[in-house]
Every structure is written in structure tokens, then in C-alpha cells.
Tab-separated table of C-alpha atoms and ligand atoms in Angstrom:
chain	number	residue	atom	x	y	z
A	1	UNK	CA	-12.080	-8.635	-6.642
A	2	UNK	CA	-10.925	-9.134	-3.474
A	3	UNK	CA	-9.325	-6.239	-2.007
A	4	UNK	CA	-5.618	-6.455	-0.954
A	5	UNK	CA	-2.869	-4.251	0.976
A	6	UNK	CA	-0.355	-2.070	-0.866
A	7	UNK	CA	2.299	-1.060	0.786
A	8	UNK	CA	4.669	1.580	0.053
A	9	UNK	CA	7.689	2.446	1.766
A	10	UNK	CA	10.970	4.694	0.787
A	11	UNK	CA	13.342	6.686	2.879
A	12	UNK	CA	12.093	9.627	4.061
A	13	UNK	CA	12.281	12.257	1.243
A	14	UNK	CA	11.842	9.441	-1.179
A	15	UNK	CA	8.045	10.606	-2.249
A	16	UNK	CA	6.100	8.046	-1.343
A	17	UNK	CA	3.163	10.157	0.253
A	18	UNK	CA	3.297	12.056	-2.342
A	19	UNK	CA	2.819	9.461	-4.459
A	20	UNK	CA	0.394	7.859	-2.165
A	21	UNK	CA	-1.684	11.496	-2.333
A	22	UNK	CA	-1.874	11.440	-5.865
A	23	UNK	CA	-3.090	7.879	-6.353
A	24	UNK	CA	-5.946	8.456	-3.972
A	25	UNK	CA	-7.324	11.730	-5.481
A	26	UNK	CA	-7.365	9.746	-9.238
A	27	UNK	CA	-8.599	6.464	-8.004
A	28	UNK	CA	-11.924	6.028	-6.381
A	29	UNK	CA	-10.962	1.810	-5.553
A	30	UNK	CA	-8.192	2.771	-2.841
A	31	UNK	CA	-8.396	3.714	0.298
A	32	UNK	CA	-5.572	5.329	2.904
A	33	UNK	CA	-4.932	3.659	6.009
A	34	UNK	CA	-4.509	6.499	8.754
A	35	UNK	CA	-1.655	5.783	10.646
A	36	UNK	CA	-1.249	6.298	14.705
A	37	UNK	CA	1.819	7.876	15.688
A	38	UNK	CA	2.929	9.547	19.068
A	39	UNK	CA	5.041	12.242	17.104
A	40	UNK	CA	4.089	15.652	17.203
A	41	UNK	CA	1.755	16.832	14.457
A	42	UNK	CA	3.113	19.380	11.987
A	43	UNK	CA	1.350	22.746	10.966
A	44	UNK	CA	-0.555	21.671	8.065
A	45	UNK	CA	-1.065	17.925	9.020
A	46	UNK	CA	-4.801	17.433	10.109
A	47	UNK	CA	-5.467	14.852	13.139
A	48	UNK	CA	-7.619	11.692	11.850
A	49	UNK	CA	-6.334	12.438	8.268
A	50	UNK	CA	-3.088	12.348	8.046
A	51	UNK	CA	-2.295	10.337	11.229
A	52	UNK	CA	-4.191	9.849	14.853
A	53	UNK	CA	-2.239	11.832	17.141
A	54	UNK	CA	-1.989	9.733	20.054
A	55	UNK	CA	-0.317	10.316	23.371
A	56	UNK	CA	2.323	7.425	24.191
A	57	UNK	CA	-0.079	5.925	26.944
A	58	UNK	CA	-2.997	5.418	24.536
A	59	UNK	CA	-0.633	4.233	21.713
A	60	UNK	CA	0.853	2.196	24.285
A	61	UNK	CA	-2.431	0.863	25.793
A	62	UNK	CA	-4.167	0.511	22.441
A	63	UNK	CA	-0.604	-2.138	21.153
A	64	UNK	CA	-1.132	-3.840	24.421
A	65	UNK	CA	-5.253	-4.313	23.310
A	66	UNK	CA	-3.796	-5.699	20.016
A	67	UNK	CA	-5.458	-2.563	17.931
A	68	UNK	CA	-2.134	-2.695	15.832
A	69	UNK	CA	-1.533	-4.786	12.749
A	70	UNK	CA	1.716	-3.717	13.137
A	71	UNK	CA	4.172	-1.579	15.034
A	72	UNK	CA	7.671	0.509	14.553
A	73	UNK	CA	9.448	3.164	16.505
A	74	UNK	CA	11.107	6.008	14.001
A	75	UNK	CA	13.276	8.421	15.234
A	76	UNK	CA	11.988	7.796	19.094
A	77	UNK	CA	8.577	8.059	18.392
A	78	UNK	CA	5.815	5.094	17.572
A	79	UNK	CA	3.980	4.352	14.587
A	80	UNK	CA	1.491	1.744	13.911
A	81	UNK	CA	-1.412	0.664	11.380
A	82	UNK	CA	-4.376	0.155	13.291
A	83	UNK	CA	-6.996	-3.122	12.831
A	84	UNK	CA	-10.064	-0.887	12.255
A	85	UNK	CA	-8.304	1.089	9.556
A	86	UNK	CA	-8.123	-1.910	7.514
A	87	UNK	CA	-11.239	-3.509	8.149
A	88	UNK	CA	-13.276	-0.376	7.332
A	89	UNK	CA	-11.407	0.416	4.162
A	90	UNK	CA	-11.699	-3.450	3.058
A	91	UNK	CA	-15.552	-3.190	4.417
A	92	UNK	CA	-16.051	-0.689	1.293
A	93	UNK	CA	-14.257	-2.761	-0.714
A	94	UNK	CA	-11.239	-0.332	-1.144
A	95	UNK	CA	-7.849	-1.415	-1.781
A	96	UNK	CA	-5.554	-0.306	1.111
A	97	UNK	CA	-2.416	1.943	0.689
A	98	UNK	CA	-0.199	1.841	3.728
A	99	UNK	CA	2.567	4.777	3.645
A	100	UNK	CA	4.454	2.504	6.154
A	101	UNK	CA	8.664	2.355	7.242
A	102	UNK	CA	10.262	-1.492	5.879
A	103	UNK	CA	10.216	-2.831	9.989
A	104	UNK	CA	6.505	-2.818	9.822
A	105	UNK	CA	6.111	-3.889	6.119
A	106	UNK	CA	7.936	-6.871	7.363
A	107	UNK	CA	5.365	-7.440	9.375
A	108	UNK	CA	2.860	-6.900	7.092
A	109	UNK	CA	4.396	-9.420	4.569
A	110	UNK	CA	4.434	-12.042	7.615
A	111	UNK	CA	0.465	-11.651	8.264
A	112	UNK	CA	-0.953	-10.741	5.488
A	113	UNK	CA	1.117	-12.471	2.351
A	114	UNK	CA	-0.892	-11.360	-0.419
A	115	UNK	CA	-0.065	-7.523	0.475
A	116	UNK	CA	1.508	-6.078	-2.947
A	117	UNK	CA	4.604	-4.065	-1.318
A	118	UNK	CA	6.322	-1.387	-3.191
A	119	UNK	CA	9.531	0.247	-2.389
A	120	UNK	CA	10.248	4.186	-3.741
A	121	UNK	CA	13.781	4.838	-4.640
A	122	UNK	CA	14.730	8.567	-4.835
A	123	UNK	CA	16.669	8.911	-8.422
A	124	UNK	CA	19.711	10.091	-6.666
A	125	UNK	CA	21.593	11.243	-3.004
A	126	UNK	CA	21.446	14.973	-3.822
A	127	UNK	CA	17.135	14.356	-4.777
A	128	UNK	CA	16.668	12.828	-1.391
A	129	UNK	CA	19.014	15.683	0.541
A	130	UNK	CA	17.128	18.485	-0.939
A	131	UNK	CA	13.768	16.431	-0.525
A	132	UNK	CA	14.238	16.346	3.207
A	133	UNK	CA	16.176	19.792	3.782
A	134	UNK	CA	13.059	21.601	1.715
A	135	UNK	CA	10.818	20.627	3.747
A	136	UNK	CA	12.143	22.821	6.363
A	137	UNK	CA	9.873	21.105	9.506
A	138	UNK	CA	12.843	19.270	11.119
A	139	UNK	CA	16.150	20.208	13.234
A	140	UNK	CA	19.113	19.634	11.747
A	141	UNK	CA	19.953	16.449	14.684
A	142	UNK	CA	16.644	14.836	13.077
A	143	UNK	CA	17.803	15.589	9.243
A	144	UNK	CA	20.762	13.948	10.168
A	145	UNK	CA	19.186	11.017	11.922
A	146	UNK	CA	16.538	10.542	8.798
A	147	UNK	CA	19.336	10.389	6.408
A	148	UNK	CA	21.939	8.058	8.461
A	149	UNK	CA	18.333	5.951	8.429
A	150	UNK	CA	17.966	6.661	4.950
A	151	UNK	CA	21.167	5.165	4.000
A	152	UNK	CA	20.412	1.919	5.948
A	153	UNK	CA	16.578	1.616	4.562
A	154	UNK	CA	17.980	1.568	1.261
A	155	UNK	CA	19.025	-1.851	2.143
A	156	UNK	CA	15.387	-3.114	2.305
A	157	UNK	CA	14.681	-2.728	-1.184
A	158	UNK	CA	15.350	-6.422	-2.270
A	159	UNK	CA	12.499	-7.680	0.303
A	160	UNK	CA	10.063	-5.784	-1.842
A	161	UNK	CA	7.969	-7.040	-4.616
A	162	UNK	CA	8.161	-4.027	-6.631
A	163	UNK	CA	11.083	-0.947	-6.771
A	164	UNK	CA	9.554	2.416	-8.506
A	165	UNK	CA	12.034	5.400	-9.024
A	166	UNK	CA	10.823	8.661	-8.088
A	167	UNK	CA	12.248	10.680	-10.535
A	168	UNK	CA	9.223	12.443	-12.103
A	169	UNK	CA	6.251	12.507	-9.847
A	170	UNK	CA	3.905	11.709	-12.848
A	171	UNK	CA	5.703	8.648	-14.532
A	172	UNK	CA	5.718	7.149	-10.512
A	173	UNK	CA	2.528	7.544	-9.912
A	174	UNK	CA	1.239	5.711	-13.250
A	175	UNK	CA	4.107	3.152	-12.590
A	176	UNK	CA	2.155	2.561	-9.106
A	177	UNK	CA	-1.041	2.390	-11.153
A	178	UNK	CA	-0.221	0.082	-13.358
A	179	UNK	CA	1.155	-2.706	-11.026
A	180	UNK	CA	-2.054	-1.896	-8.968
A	181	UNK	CA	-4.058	-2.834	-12.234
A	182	UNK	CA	-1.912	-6.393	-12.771
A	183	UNK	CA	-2.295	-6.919	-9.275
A	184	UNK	CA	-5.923	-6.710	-9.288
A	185	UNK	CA	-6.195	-9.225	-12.433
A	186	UNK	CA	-4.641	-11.982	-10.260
A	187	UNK	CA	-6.799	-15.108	-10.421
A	188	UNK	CA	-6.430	-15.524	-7.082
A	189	UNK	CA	-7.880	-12.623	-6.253
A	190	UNK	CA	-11.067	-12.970	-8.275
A	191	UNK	CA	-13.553	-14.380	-5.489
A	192	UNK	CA	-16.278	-14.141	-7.895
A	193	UNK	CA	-14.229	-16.014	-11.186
A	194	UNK	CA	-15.550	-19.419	-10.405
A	195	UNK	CA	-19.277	-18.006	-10.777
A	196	UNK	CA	-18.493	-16.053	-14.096
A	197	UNK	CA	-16.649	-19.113	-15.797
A	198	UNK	CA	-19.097	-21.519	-15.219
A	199	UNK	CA	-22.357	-19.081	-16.328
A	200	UNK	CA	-19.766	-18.895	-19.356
A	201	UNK	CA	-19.626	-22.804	-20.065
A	202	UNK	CA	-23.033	-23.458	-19.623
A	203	UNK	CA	-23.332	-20.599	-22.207
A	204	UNK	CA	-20.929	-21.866	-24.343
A	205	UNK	CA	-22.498	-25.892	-23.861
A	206	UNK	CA	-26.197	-24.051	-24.962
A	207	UNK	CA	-24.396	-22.690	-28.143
A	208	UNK	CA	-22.751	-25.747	-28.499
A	209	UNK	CA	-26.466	-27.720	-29.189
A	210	UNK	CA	-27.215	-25.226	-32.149
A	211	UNK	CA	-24.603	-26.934	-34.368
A	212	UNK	CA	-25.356	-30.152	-36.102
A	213	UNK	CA	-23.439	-32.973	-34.107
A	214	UNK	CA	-22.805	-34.262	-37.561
A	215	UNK	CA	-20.401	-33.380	-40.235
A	216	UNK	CA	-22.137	-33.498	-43.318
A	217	UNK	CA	-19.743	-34.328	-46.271
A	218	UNK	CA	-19.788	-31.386	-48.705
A	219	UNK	CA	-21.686	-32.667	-52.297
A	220	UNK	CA	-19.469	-33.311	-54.628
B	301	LIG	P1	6.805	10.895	9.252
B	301	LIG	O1	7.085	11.197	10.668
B	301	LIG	O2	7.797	11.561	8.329
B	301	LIG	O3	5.379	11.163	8.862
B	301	LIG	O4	6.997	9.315	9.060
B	301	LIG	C1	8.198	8.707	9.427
B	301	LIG	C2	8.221	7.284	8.878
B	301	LIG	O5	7.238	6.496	9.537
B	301	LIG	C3	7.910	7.202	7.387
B	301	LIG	O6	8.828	6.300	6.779
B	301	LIG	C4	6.512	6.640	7.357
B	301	LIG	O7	6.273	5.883	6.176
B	301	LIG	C5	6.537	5.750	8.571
B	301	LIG	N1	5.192	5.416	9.067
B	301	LIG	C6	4.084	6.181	9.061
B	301	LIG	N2	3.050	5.506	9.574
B	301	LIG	C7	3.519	4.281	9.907
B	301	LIG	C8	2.909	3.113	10.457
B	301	LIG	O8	1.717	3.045	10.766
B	301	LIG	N3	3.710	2.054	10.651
B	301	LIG	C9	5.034	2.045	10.325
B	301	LIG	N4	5.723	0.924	10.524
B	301	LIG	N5	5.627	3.129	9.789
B	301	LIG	C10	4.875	4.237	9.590
């Protein structure tokens, strides 16, 4: 199979990396494309794991180099996916998961059209709002900011080609799952189909030559 992009995106507080974390523990076929960002790192983030922490110069040096598949600015600061993310990941033959804002999924969808892009709806206003307050890293100014955002993502969702709810952790994640699983049965993503079908018909054609070519009339 060959390996494709998937692309999740959701408001902040929706649960996509959370969802995202949980898929890649269970599934030994994806891979997680570490993002580069120029925001500060929090306590318990982990530099080359959960994002490259790059200064704005070398984020801005490396975009000018073309190292980004794609950029976006969130709440002043810049995020992008880099090149050699992908191509390592698809060099192992992992599928990618990109925890990525909708600006830069647009962009994805625009390069790379057979990316499978998923958009994670919180089940409800009051979810999201205690989502973002509970996680206690942020100032109030950039809790407001994420939300105002929040409300204007939501927008995005009809550019997607899949909407999840997030309102039990474990139903979303096997929802994710399971469209990954269709999505890997595409035909068109088979590179090796054309080989298997036609050892299959010559198989079939040998079989074929066991039965008489004849039908004999049954004796009366
Ligand atoms: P956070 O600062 O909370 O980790 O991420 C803020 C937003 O930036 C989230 O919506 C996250 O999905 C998005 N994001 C993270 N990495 C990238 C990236 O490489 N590109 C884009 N376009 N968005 C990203």
C-alpha cells in the first residue's frame, strides 16, 4: 500500500492530539509528523517529539530554503510541517498523521490530493471551554484568542473529507481507525494490485485447463 497523509485538525481543545497519541501507541503503520513551531515549549513537551523548537530566524530561514510543506502563523507564532518529516516517515512506509490548524491543511489538500483529512468536532461549547481552561498552560488574553479562533475554525469543517465527534475519547479514536482502514483498501492506493491480480488469473487460466472443455451430455 502506498502510504498517504492524514490530517487531523479541530479547534484547540477539540482532542485531536489526543486522539492522534492514542492512534500511534495502538498502530505500528503510522507515523507522527513533528511539527516546527517558534512558540515556546511547555513543561512537559519534549523538543524533537512533540515539536522542533525553533527560533524565528531558523524557522524563518529554513521556509525561505523551502524545508516546509506547509506553513501557518497561530496566535503570533509559526508552525510548519517540515519535507524531511514526511519523507522519512513515508521512507518506512508509515502512514503520516499531521496534528495540523485548517490554513495549512489547505495547503496540504492543494499538494498532496490524496491526503485523507479529518476534522474533530468537540461534542459541545461548554466540552471545548473546559478542554482549554483545564489545561491551565495559557493566559487568559490567549484562552480568549484560541476560542474567538475556535469559533471561526469551526467554519472549516465542510472542506474536510471526514468530521469525527470527540465525545468519548475511545469511540473517536476507533472512528479514526476505521476510516484509516477504508482508506488504505483504496485501489488506488494498492501499488502492488496489478502484480497480485494477474499471478491470480494466470492461476485461475491453469485451473481453468483441468476441466474438460467439453460438456458431456449426462446418460440418459
Ligand atoms: P499548540 O500551540 O496548541 O500546540 O498548536 C496550536 C495549533 O497549531 C493547533 O491547532 C495545531 O494543530 C496547529 N499546528 C501544530 N503544528 C502545525 C503545523 O506544522 N502546521 C500547521 N499549519 N499547524 C500546526
Amino acid at each position: 500500500m502506498r502510504p498517504f497523509l492524514l490530517v487531523l485538525s479541530s479547534p484547540s481543545g477539540g482532542g485531536k492530539t489526543t486522539i492522534a497519541r492514542q492512534l500511534l501507541m495502538a498502530r505500528e503503520d503510522l507515523g507522527y509528523s513533528v511539527s516546527a513551531t517558534t512558540r515556546e515549549r511547555r513543561s512537559g513537551e519534549t523538543d524533537g517529539v512533540d515539536y522542533y523548537f525553533l527560533p524565528r530566524e531558523e524557522f524563518l530561514r529554513r521556509e525561505a530554503a523551502g524545508d516546509f510543506l506547509e506553513t501557518a502563523t497561530y496566535g503570533g507564532e509559526l508552525y510548519g510541517t517540515l519535507r524531511s518529516e514526511i519523507e522519512r516517515l513515508f521512507a518506512a512506509g508509515k502512514t503520516v498523521v499531521l496534528d495540523i490548524e485548517i490554513k495549512g491543511a489547505r495547503q496540504i489538500r492543494r499538494q498532496m490530493p490524496d491526503a485523507v483529512e479529518i476534522f474533530v468536532l468537540p461534542p459541545s461549547a461548554a466540552v471545548l471551554v473546559g478542554r482549554l481552561t483545564g489545561r491551565a498552560t495559557e493566559a487568559p488574553a490567549v484562552l480568549r484568542e484560541r476560542m474567538a479562533r475556535a469559533a471561526d475554525e469551526l467554519k472549516a469543517v465542510t472542506e474536510y473529507d471526514y468530521v469525527v465527534v470527540n465525545e468519548d475519547l475511545f469511540a473517536a479514536v476507533a472512528q479514526v481507525a476505521a476510516i484509516l482502514d477504508a482508506e488504505s483498501r483504496r485501489v488506488s492506493r494498492q501499488e502492488e494490485l496489478g502484480a497480485v491480480v494477474e499471478q491470480l488469473r494466470r492461476d485461475v487460466i491453469e485451473e481453468t485447463a483441468r476441466f474438460p472443455a467439453h460438456h458431456s451430455a449426462p446418460k440418459p
